[in-house]
Amino acid sequence: MKLTPLNIVLACFLTWVISEWGNEQLRLPWWGIGLFLMTLLFGDVVFRLFVKDIKKLWLAQIGFILMTGILLVLIKALAG
């Protein structure tokens, strides 16, 4: 299995969830965590199927992560 940006995000998210598991700050239900993990895995598989060159794969996944992050910040800022 090749290392890709979505795999790195997945590892960071799992580390954060495990470190905050007993803490009150973690307000995510278990099904939400599972849904997010499955979405990351599915996205990684889809990118691997459509982008064969590893450099383009990295660029596409980094762009996807940045766009998703920017959209989340904008939605949060506009919502509240």
PDB file of N, CA and C in Angstrom:
ATOM      1  N   MET A   1       0.843  -1.180   0.000  1.00  0.00           N
ATOM      2  CA  MET A   1       0.000   0.000   0.000  1.00  0.00           C
ATOM      3  C   MET A   1       0.888   1.243   0.000  1.00  0.00           C
ATOM      4  N   LYS A   2       0.628   2.119  -0.933  1.00  0.00           N
ATOM      5  CA  LYS A   2       1.437   3.327  -1.066  1.00  0.00           C
ATOM      6  C   LYS A   2       0.937   4.405  -0.117  1.00  0.00           C
ATOM      7  N   LEU A   3       1.855   5.217   0.345  1.00  0.00           N
ATOM      8  CA  LEU A   3       1.526   6.333   1.222  1.00  0.00           C
ATOM      9  C   LEU A   3       0.984   7.479   0.383  1.00  0.00           C
ATOM     10  N   THR A   4      -0.207   7.958   0.731  1.00  0.00           N
ATOM     11  CA  THR A   4      -0.841   9.069   0.027  1.00  0.00           C
ATOM     12  C   THR A   4      -1.355  10.072   1.058  1.00  0.00           C
ATOM     13  N   PRO A   5      -1.667  11.286   0.628  1.00  0.00           N
ATOM     14  CA  PRO A   5      -2.165  12.294   1.568  1.00  0.00           C
ATOM     15  C   PRO A   5      -3.438  11.885   2.307  1.00  0.00           C
ATOM     16  N   LEU A   6      -4.343  11.176   1.644  1.00  0.00           N
ATOM     17  CA  LEU A   6      -5.557  10.736   2.335  1.00  0.00           C
ATOM     18  C   LEU A   6      -5.239   9.687   3.396  1.00  0.00           C
ATOM     19  N   ASN A   7      -4.222   8.864   3.168  1.00  0.00           N
ATOM     20  CA  ASN A   7      -3.792   7.915   4.190  1.00  0.00           C
ATOM     21  C   ASN A   7      -3.205   8.648   5.389  1.00  0.00           C
ATOM     22  N   ILE A   8      -2.487   9.725   5.143  1.00  0.00           N
ATOM     23  CA  ILE A   8      -1.902  10.517   6.219  1.00  0.00           C
ATOM     24  C   ILE A   8      -3.009  11.186   7.031  1.00  0.00           C
ATOM     25  N   VAL A   9      -4.018  11.737   6.358  1.00  0.00           N
ATOM     26  CA  VAL A   9      -5.157  12.349   7.050  1.00  0.00           C
ATOM     27  C   VAL A   9      -5.884  11.294   7.876  1.00  0.00           C
ATOM     28  N   LEU A  10      -6.064  10.122   7.324  1.00  0.00           N
ATOM     29  CA  LEU A  10      -6.719   9.034   8.032  1.00  0.00           C
ATOM     30  C   LEU A  10      -5.953   8.659   9.301  1.00  0.00           C
ATOM     31  N   ALA A  11      -4.649   8.548   9.199  1.00  0.00           N
ATOM     32  CA  ALA A  11      -3.830   8.210  10.363  1.00  0.00           C
ATOM     33  C   ALA A  11      -3.889   9.313  11.421  1.00  0.00           C
ATOM     34  N   CYS A  12      -3.825  10.564  11.002  1.00  0.00           N
ATOM     35  CA  CYS A  12      -3.907  11.680  11.955  1.00  0.00           C
ATOM     36  C   CYS A  12      -5.267  11.710  12.638  1.00  0.00           C
ATOM     37  N   PHE A  13      -6.334  11.473  11.895  1.00  0.00           N
ATOM     38  CA  PHE A  13      -7.683  11.471  12.471  1.00  0.00           C
ATOM     39  C   PHE A  13      -7.838  10.340  13.479  1.00  0.00           C
ATOM     40  N   LEU A  14      -7.376   9.150  13.135  1.00  0.00           N
ATOM     41  CA  LEU A  14      -7.462   8.029  14.064  1.00  0.00           C
ATOM     42  C   LEU A  14      -6.656   8.280  15.332  1.00  0.00           C
ATOM     43  N   THR A  15      -5.476   8.869  15.189  1.00  0.00           N
ATOM     44  CA  THR A  15      -4.655   9.201  16.353  1.00  0.00           C
ATOM     45  C   THR A  15      -5.367  10.203  17.243  1.00  0.00           C
ATOM     46  N   TRP A  16      -5.986  11.206  16.653  1.00  0.00           N
ATOM     47  CA  TRP A  16      -6.719  12.208  17.422  1.00  0.00           C
ATOM     48  C   TRP A  16      -7.902  11.580  18.153  1.00  0.00           C
ATOM     49  N   VAL A  17      -8.673  10.743  17.451  1.00  0.00           N
ATOM     50  CA  VAL A  17      -9.843  10.099  18.065  1.00  0.00           C
ATOM     51  C   VAL A  17      -9.419   9.219  19.235  1.00  0.00           C
ATOM     52  N   ILE A  18      -8.369   8.436  19.045  1.00  0.00           N
ATOM     53  CA  ILE A  18      -7.900   7.547  20.117  1.00  0.00           C
ATOM     54  C   ILE A  18      -7.388   8.348  21.308  1.00  0.00           C
ATOM     55  N   SER A  19      -6.690   9.443  21.050  1.00  0.00           N
ATOM     56  CA  SER A  19      -6.154  10.242  22.153  1.00  0.00           C
ATOM     57  C   SER A  19      -7.247  10.991  22.913  1.00  0.00           C
ATOM     58  N   GLU A  20      -8.367  11.302  22.253  1.00  0.00           N
ATOM     59  CA  GLU A  20      -9.462  12.040  22.887  1.00  0.00           C
ATOM     60  C   GLU A  20     -10.635  11.147  23.280  1.00  0.00           C
ATOM     61  N   TRP A  21     -10.488   9.839  23.227  1.00  0.00           N
ATOM     62  CA  TRP A  21     -11.606   8.927  23.389  1.00  0.00           C
ATOM     63  C   TRP A  21     -12.372   9.126  24.704  1.00  0.00           C
ATOM     64  N   GLY A  22     -11.723   9.252  25.818  1.00  0.00           N
ATOM     65  CA  GLY A  22     -12.401   9.395  27.100  1.00  0.00           C
ATOM     66  C   GLY A  22     -12.687  10.832  27.472  1.00  0.00           C
ATOM     67  N   ASN A  23     -12.318  11.768  26.635  1.00  0.00           N
ATOM     68  CA  ASN A  23     -12.433  13.194  26.927  1.00  0.00           C
ATOM     69  C   ASN A  23     -13.807  13.708  26.508  1.00  0.00           C
ATOM     70  N   GLU A  24     -14.292  14.716  27.199  1.00  0.00           N
ATOM     71  CA  GLU A  24     -15.585  15.312  26.867  1.00  0.00           C
ATOM     72  C   GLU A  24     -15.544  16.151  25.592  1.00  0.00           C
ATOM     73  N   GLN A  25     -14.358  16.537  25.127  1.00  0.00           N
ATOM     74  CA  GLN A  25     -14.245  17.369  23.935  1.00  0.00           C
ATOM     75  C   GLN A  25     -14.589  16.605  22.659  1.00  0.00           C
ATOM     76  N   LEU A  26     -14.481  15.303  22.686  1.00  0.00           N
ATOM     77  CA  LEU A  26     -14.803  14.487  21.518  1.00  0.00           C
ATOM     78  C   LEU A  26     -16.317  14.322  21.469  1.00  0.00           C
ATOM     79  N   ARG A  27     -16.958  15.079  20.622  1.00  0.00           N
ATOM     80  CA  ARG A  27     -18.413  15.064  20.528  1.00  0.00           C
ATOM     81  C   ARG A  27     -18.901  14.363  19.273  1.00  0.00           C
ATOM     82  N   LEU A  28     -18.114  13.456  18.770  1.00  0.00           N
ATOM     83  CA  LEU A  28     -18.495  12.707  17.573  1.00  0.00           C
ATOM     84  C   LEU A  28     -19.058  11.353  17.976  1.00  0.00           C
ATOM     85  N   PRO A  29     -20.223  10.992  17.437  1.00  0.00           N
ATOM     86  CA  PRO A  29     -20.732   9.640  17.721  1.00  0.00           C
ATOM     87  C   PRO A  29     -19.886   8.599  16.991  1.00  0.00           C
ATOM     88  N   TRP A  30     -19.960   7.367  17.456  1.00  0.00           N
ATOM     89  CA  TRP A  30     -19.133   6.315  16.859  1.00  0.00           C
ATOM     90  C   TRP A  30     -19.474   6.110  15.388  1.00  0.00           C
ATOM     91  N   TRP A  31     -20.754   6.273  15.014  1.00  0.00           N
ATOM     92  CA  TRP A  31     -21.131   6.081  13.616  1.00  0.00           C
ATOM     93  C   TRP A  31     -20.588   7.220  12.743  1.00  0.00           C
ATOM     94  N   GLY A  32     -20.460   8.419  13.305  1.00  0.00           N
ATOM     95  CA  GLY A  32     -19.887   9.548  12.562  1.00  0.00           C
ATOM     96  C   GLY A  32     -18.412   9.332  12.283  1.00  0.00           C
ATOM     97  N   ILE A  33     -17.724   8.781  13.271  1.00  0.00           N
ATOM     98  CA  ILE A  33     -16.300   8.468  13.093  1.00  0.00           C
ATOM     99  C   ILE A  33     -16.144   7.393  12.017  1.00  0.00           C
ATOM    100  N   GLY A  34     -16.967   6.353  12.088  1.00  0.00           N
ATOM    101  CA  GLY A  34     -16.913   5.283  11.089  1.00  0.00           C
ATOM    102  C   GLY A  34     -17.248   5.780   9.696  1.00  0.00           C
ATOM    103  N   LEU A  35     -18.246   6.657   9.596  1.00  0.00           N
ATOM    104  CA  LEU A  35     -18.627   7.211   8.295  1.00  0.00           C
ATOM    105  C   LEU A  35     -17.493   8.039   7.695  1.00  0.00           C
ATOM    106  N   PHE A  36     -16.843   8.838   8.530  1.00  0.00           N
ATOM    107  CA  PHE A  36     -15.719   9.647   8.049  1.00  0.00           C
ATOM    108  C   PHE A  36     -14.564   8.764   7.590  1.00  0.00           C
ATOM    109  N   LEU A  37     -14.264   7.718   8.357  1.00  0.00           N
ATOM    110  CA  LEU A  37     -13.184   6.806   7.974  1.00  0.00           C
ATOM    111  C   LEU A  37     -13.502   6.085   6.667  1.00  0.00           C
ATOM    112  N   MET A  38     -14.736   5.643   6.507  1.00  0.00           N
ATOM    113  CA  MET A  38     -15.127   4.967   5.271  1.00  0.00           C
ATOM    114  C   MET A  38     -15.083   5.925   4.079  1.00  0.00           C
ATOM    115  N   THR A  39     -15.451   7.186   4.301  1.00  0.00           N
ATOM    116  CA  THR A  39     -15.386   8.186   3.238  1.00  0.00           C
ATOM    117  C   THR A  39     -13.943   8.413   2.796  1.00  0.00           C
ATOM    118  N   LEU A  40     -13.025   8.505   3.759  1.00  0.00           N
ATOM    119  CA  LEU A  40     -11.612   8.676   3.413  1.00  0.00           C
ATOM    120  C   LEU A  40     -11.085   7.472   2.640  1.00  0.00           C
ATOM    121  N   LEU A  41     -11.416   6.281   3.099  1.00  0.00           N
ATOM    122  CA  LEU A  41     -10.948   5.080   2.403  1.00  0.00           C
ATOM    123  C   LEU A  41     -11.529   4.986   0.995  1.00  0.00           C
ATOM    124  N   PHE A  42     -12.816   5.266   0.858  1.00  0.00           N
ATOM    125  CA  PHE A  42     -13.459   5.233  -0.456  1.00  0.00           C
ATOM    126  C   PHE A  42     -12.845   6.278  -1.390  1.00  0.00           C
ATOM    127  N   GLY A  43     -12.618   7.484  -0.860  1.00  0.00           N
ATOM    128  CA  GLY A  43     -11.993   8.534  -1.670  1.00  0.00           C
ATOM    129  C   GLY A  43     -10.606   8.144  -2.137  1.00  0.00           C
ATOM    130  N   ASP A  44      -9.840   7.513  -1.263  1.00  0.00           N
ATOM    131  CA  ASP A  44      -8.494   7.076  -1.628  1.00  0.00           C
ATOM    132  C   ASP A  44      -8.545   6.034  -2.744  1.00  0.00           C
ATOM    133  N   VAL A  45      -9.467   5.088  -2.636  1.00  0.00           N
ATOM    134  CA  VAL A  45      -9.599   4.051  -3.664  1.00  0.00           C
ATOM    135  C   VAL A  45     -10.020   4.663  -4.997  1.00  0.00           C
ATOM    136  N   VAL A  46     -10.966   5.598  -4.959  1.00  0.00           N
ATOM    137  CA  VAL A  46     -11.426   6.240  -6.197  1.00  0.00           C
ATOM    138  C   VAL A  46     -10.286   7.014  -6.857  1.00  0.00           C
ATOM    139  N   PHE A  47      -9.529   7.774  -6.061  1.00  0.00           N
ATOM    140  CA  PHE A  47      -8.395   8.501  -6.626  1.00  0.00           C
ATOM    141  C   PHE A  47      -7.382   7.547  -7.235  1.00  0.00           C
ATOM    142  N   ARG A  48      -7.113   6.420  -6.569  1.00  0.00           N
ATOM    143  CA  ARG A  48      -6.141   5.456  -7.089  1.00  0.00           C
ATOM    144  C   ARG A  48      -6.605   4.825  -8.399  1.00  0.00           C
ATOM    145  N   LEU A  49      -7.922   4.629  -8.545  1.00  0.00           N
ATOM    146  CA  LEU A  49      -8.444   4.038  -9.780  1.00  0.00           C
ATOM    147  C   LEU A  49      -8.328   4.985 -10.967  1.00  0.00           C
ATOM    148  N   PHE A  50      -8.555   6.277 -10.716  1.00  0.00           N
ATOM    149  CA  PHE A  50      -8.599   7.236 -11.821  1.00  0.00           C
ATOM    150  C   PHE A  50      -7.260   7.921 -12.103  1.00  0.00           C
ATOM    151  N   VAL A  51      -6.389   8.002 -11.131  1.00  0.00           N
ATOM    152  CA  VAL A  51      -5.101   8.674 -11.314  1.00  0.00           C
ATOM    153  C   VAL A  51      -3.996   7.641 -11.114  1.00  0.00           C
ATOM    154  N   LYS A  52      -3.308   7.315 -12.178  1.00  0.00           N
ATOM    155  CA  LYS A  52      -2.277   6.265 -12.121  1.00  0.00           C
ATOM    156  C   LYS A  52      -0.893   6.810 -11.764  1.00  0.00           C
ATOM    157  N   ASP A  53      -0.573   8.024 -12.180  1.00  0.00           N
ATOM    158  CA  ASP A  53       0.733   8.610 -11.891  1.00  0.00           C
ATOM    159  C   ASP A  53       0.767   9.069 -10.434  1.00  0.00           C
ATOM    160  N   ILE A  54       1.802   8.658  -9.706  1.00  0.00           N
ATOM    161  CA  ILE A  54       1.876   8.927  -8.264  1.00  0.00           C
ATOM    162  C   ILE A  54       1.993  10.427  -7.964  1.00  0.00           C
ATOM    163  N   LYS A  55       2.694  11.186  -8.812  1.00  0.00           N
ATOM    164  CA  LYS A  55       2.813  12.635  -8.595  1.00  0.00           C
ATOM    165  C   LYS A  55       1.462  13.319  -8.780  1.00  0.00           C
ATOM    166  N   LYS A  56       0.730  12.911  -9.806  1.00  0.00           N
ATOM    167  CA  LYS A  56      -0.602  13.485 -10.034  1.00  0.00           C
ATOM    168  C   LYS A  56      -1.572  13.051  -8.939  1.00  0.00           C
ATOM    169  N   LEU A  57      -1.401  11.838  -8.441  1.00  0.00           N
ATOM    170  CA  LEU A  57      -2.238  11.350  -7.348  1.00  0.00           C
ATOM    171  C   LEU A  57      -2.039  12.210  -6.105  1.00  0.00           C
ATOM    172  N   TRP A  58      -0.781  12.490  -5.777  1.00  0.00           N
ATOM    173  CA  TRP A  58      -0.490  13.336  -4.616  1.00  0.00           C
ATOM    174  C   TRP A  58      -1.078  14.727  -4.805  1.00  0.00           C
ATOM    175  N   LEU A  59      -0.905  15.307  -5.980  1.00  0.00           N
ATOM    176  CA  LEU A  59      -1.448  16.649  -6.226  1.00  0.00           C
ATOM    177  C   LEU A  59      -2.972  16.658  -6.154  1.00  0.00           C
ATOM    178  N   ALA A  60      -3.608  15.651  -6.717  1.00  0.00           N
ATOM    179  CA  ALA A  60      -5.069  15.584  -6.695  1.00  0.00           C
ATOM    180  C   ALA A  60      -5.584  15.413  -5.272  1.00  0.00           C
ATOM    181  N   GLN A  61      -4.952  14.575  -4.487  1.00  0.00           N
ATOM    182  CA  GLN A  61      -5.414  14.357  -3.124  1.00  0.00           C
ATOM    183  C   GLN A  61      -5.138  15.556  -2.225  1.00  0.00           C
ATOM    184  N   ILE A  62      -4.009  16.204  -2.400  1.00  0.00           N
ATOM    185  CA  ILE A  62      -3.738  17.422  -1.621  1.00  0.00           C
ATOM    186  C   ILE A  62      -4.734  18.512  -1.987  1.00  0.00           C
ATOM    187  N   GLY A  63      -5.037  18.645  -3.277  1.00  0.00           N
ATOM    188  CA  GLY A  63      -6.046  19.613  -3.702  1.00  0.00           C
ATOM    189  C   GLY A  63      -7.412  19.293  -3.114  1.00  0.00           C
ATOM    190  N   PHE A  64      -7.780  18.025  -3.082  1.00  0.00           N
ATOM    191  CA  PHE A  64      -9.048  17.602  -2.496  1.00  0.00           C
ATOM    192  C   PHE A  64      -9.102  17.939  -1.000  1.00  0.00           C
ATOM    193  N   ILE A  65      -8.041  17.667  -0.286  1.00  0.00           N
ATOM    194  CA  ILE A  65      -7.985  17.961   1.154  1.00  0.00           C
ATOM    195  C   ILE A  65      -8.083  19.465   1.397  1.00  0.00           C
ATOM    196  N   LEU A  66      -7.355  20.256   0.615  1.00  0.00           N
ATOM    197  CA  LEU A  66      -7.402  21.712   0.781  1.00  0.00           C
ATOM    198  C   LEU A  66      -8.779  22.272   0.465  1.00  0.00           C
ATOM    199  N   MET A  67      -9.390  21.810  -0.617  1.00  0.00           N
ATOM    200  CA  MET A  67     -10.728  22.297  -0.986  1.00  0.00           C
ATOM    201  C   MET A  67     -11.757  21.922   0.080  1.00  0.00           C
ATOM    202  N   THR A  68     -11.675  20.713   0.577  1.00  0.00           N
ATOM    203  CA  THR A  68     -12.594  20.277   1.618  1.00  0.00           C
ATOM    204  C   THR A  68     -12.413  21.111   2.883  1.00  0.00           C
ATOM    205  N   GLY A  69     -11.174  21.356   3.273  1.00  0.00           N
ATOM    206  CA  GLY A  69     -10.908  22.179   4.455  1.00  0.00           C
ATOM    207  C   GLY A  69     -11.412  23.599   4.296  1.00  0.00           C
ATOM    208  N   ILE A  70     -11.184  24.187   3.146  1.00  0.00           N
ATOM    209  CA  ILE A  70     -11.647  25.560   2.890  1.00  0.00           C
ATOM    210  C   ILE A  70     -13.171  25.620   2.920  1.00  0.00           C
ATOM    211  N   LEU A  71     -13.813  24.645   2.289  1.00  0.00           N
ATOM    212  CA  LEU A  71     -15.285  24.608   2.301  1.00  0.00           C
ATOM    213  C   LEU A  71     -15.829  24.438   3.719  1.00  0.00           C
ATOM    214  N   LEU A  72     -15.208  23.610   4.521  1.00  0.00           N
ATOM    215  CA  LEU A  72     -15.658  23.432   5.907  1.00  0.00           C
ATOM    216  C   LEU A  72     -15.523  24.714   6.709  1.00  0.00           C
ATOM    217  N   VAL A  73     -14.425  25.415   6.534  1.00  0.00           N
ATOM    218  CA  VAL A  73     -14.235  26.699   7.244  1.00  0.00           C
ATOM    219  C   VAL A  73     -15.266  27.717   6.791  1.00  0.00           C
ATOM    220  N   LEU A  74     -15.521  27.805   5.478  1.00  0.00           N
ATOM    221  CA  LEU A  74     -16.521  28.739   4.975  1.00  0.00           C
ATOM    222  C   LEU A  74     -17.919  28.411   5.481  1.00  0.00           C
ATOM    223  N   ILE A  75     -18.273  27.141   5.478  1.00  0.00           N
ATOM    224  CA  ILE A  75     -19.594  26.742   5.961  1.00  0.00           C
ATOM    225  C   ILE A  75     -19.745  27.070   7.455  1.00  0.00           C
ATOM    226  N   LYS A  76     -18.715  26.796   8.209  1.00  0.00           N
ATOM    227  CA  LYS A  76     -18.770  27.094   9.644  1.00  0.00           C
ATOM    228  C   LYS A  76     -18.850  28.589   9.895  1.00  0.00           C
ATOM    229  N   ALA A  77     -18.117  29.381   9.137  1.00  0.00           N
ATOM    230  CA  ALA A  77     -18.132  30.839   9.306  1.00  0.00           C
ATOM    231  C   ALA A  77     -19.481  31.420   8.912  1.00  0.00           C
ATOM    232  N   LEU A  78     -20.083  30.915   7.857  1.00  0.00           N
ATOM    233  CA  LEU A  78     -21.370  31.432   7.407  1.00  0.00           C
ATOM    234  C   LEU A  78     -22.524  30.957   8.280  1.00  0.00           C
ATOM    235  N   ALA A  79     -22.369  29.794   8.890  1.00  0.00           N
ATOM    236  CA  ALA A  79     -23.444  29.227   9.703  1.00  0.00           C
ATOM    237  C   ALA A  79     -23.507  29.853  11.099  1.00  0.00           C
ATOM    238  N   GLY A  80     -22.411  30.380  11.543  1.00  0.00           N
ATOM    239  CA  GLY A  80     -22.513  30.831  12.921  1.00  0.00           C
ATOM    240  C   GLY A  80     -21.604  31.898  13.292  1.00  0.00           C
TER     241      GLY A  80
END
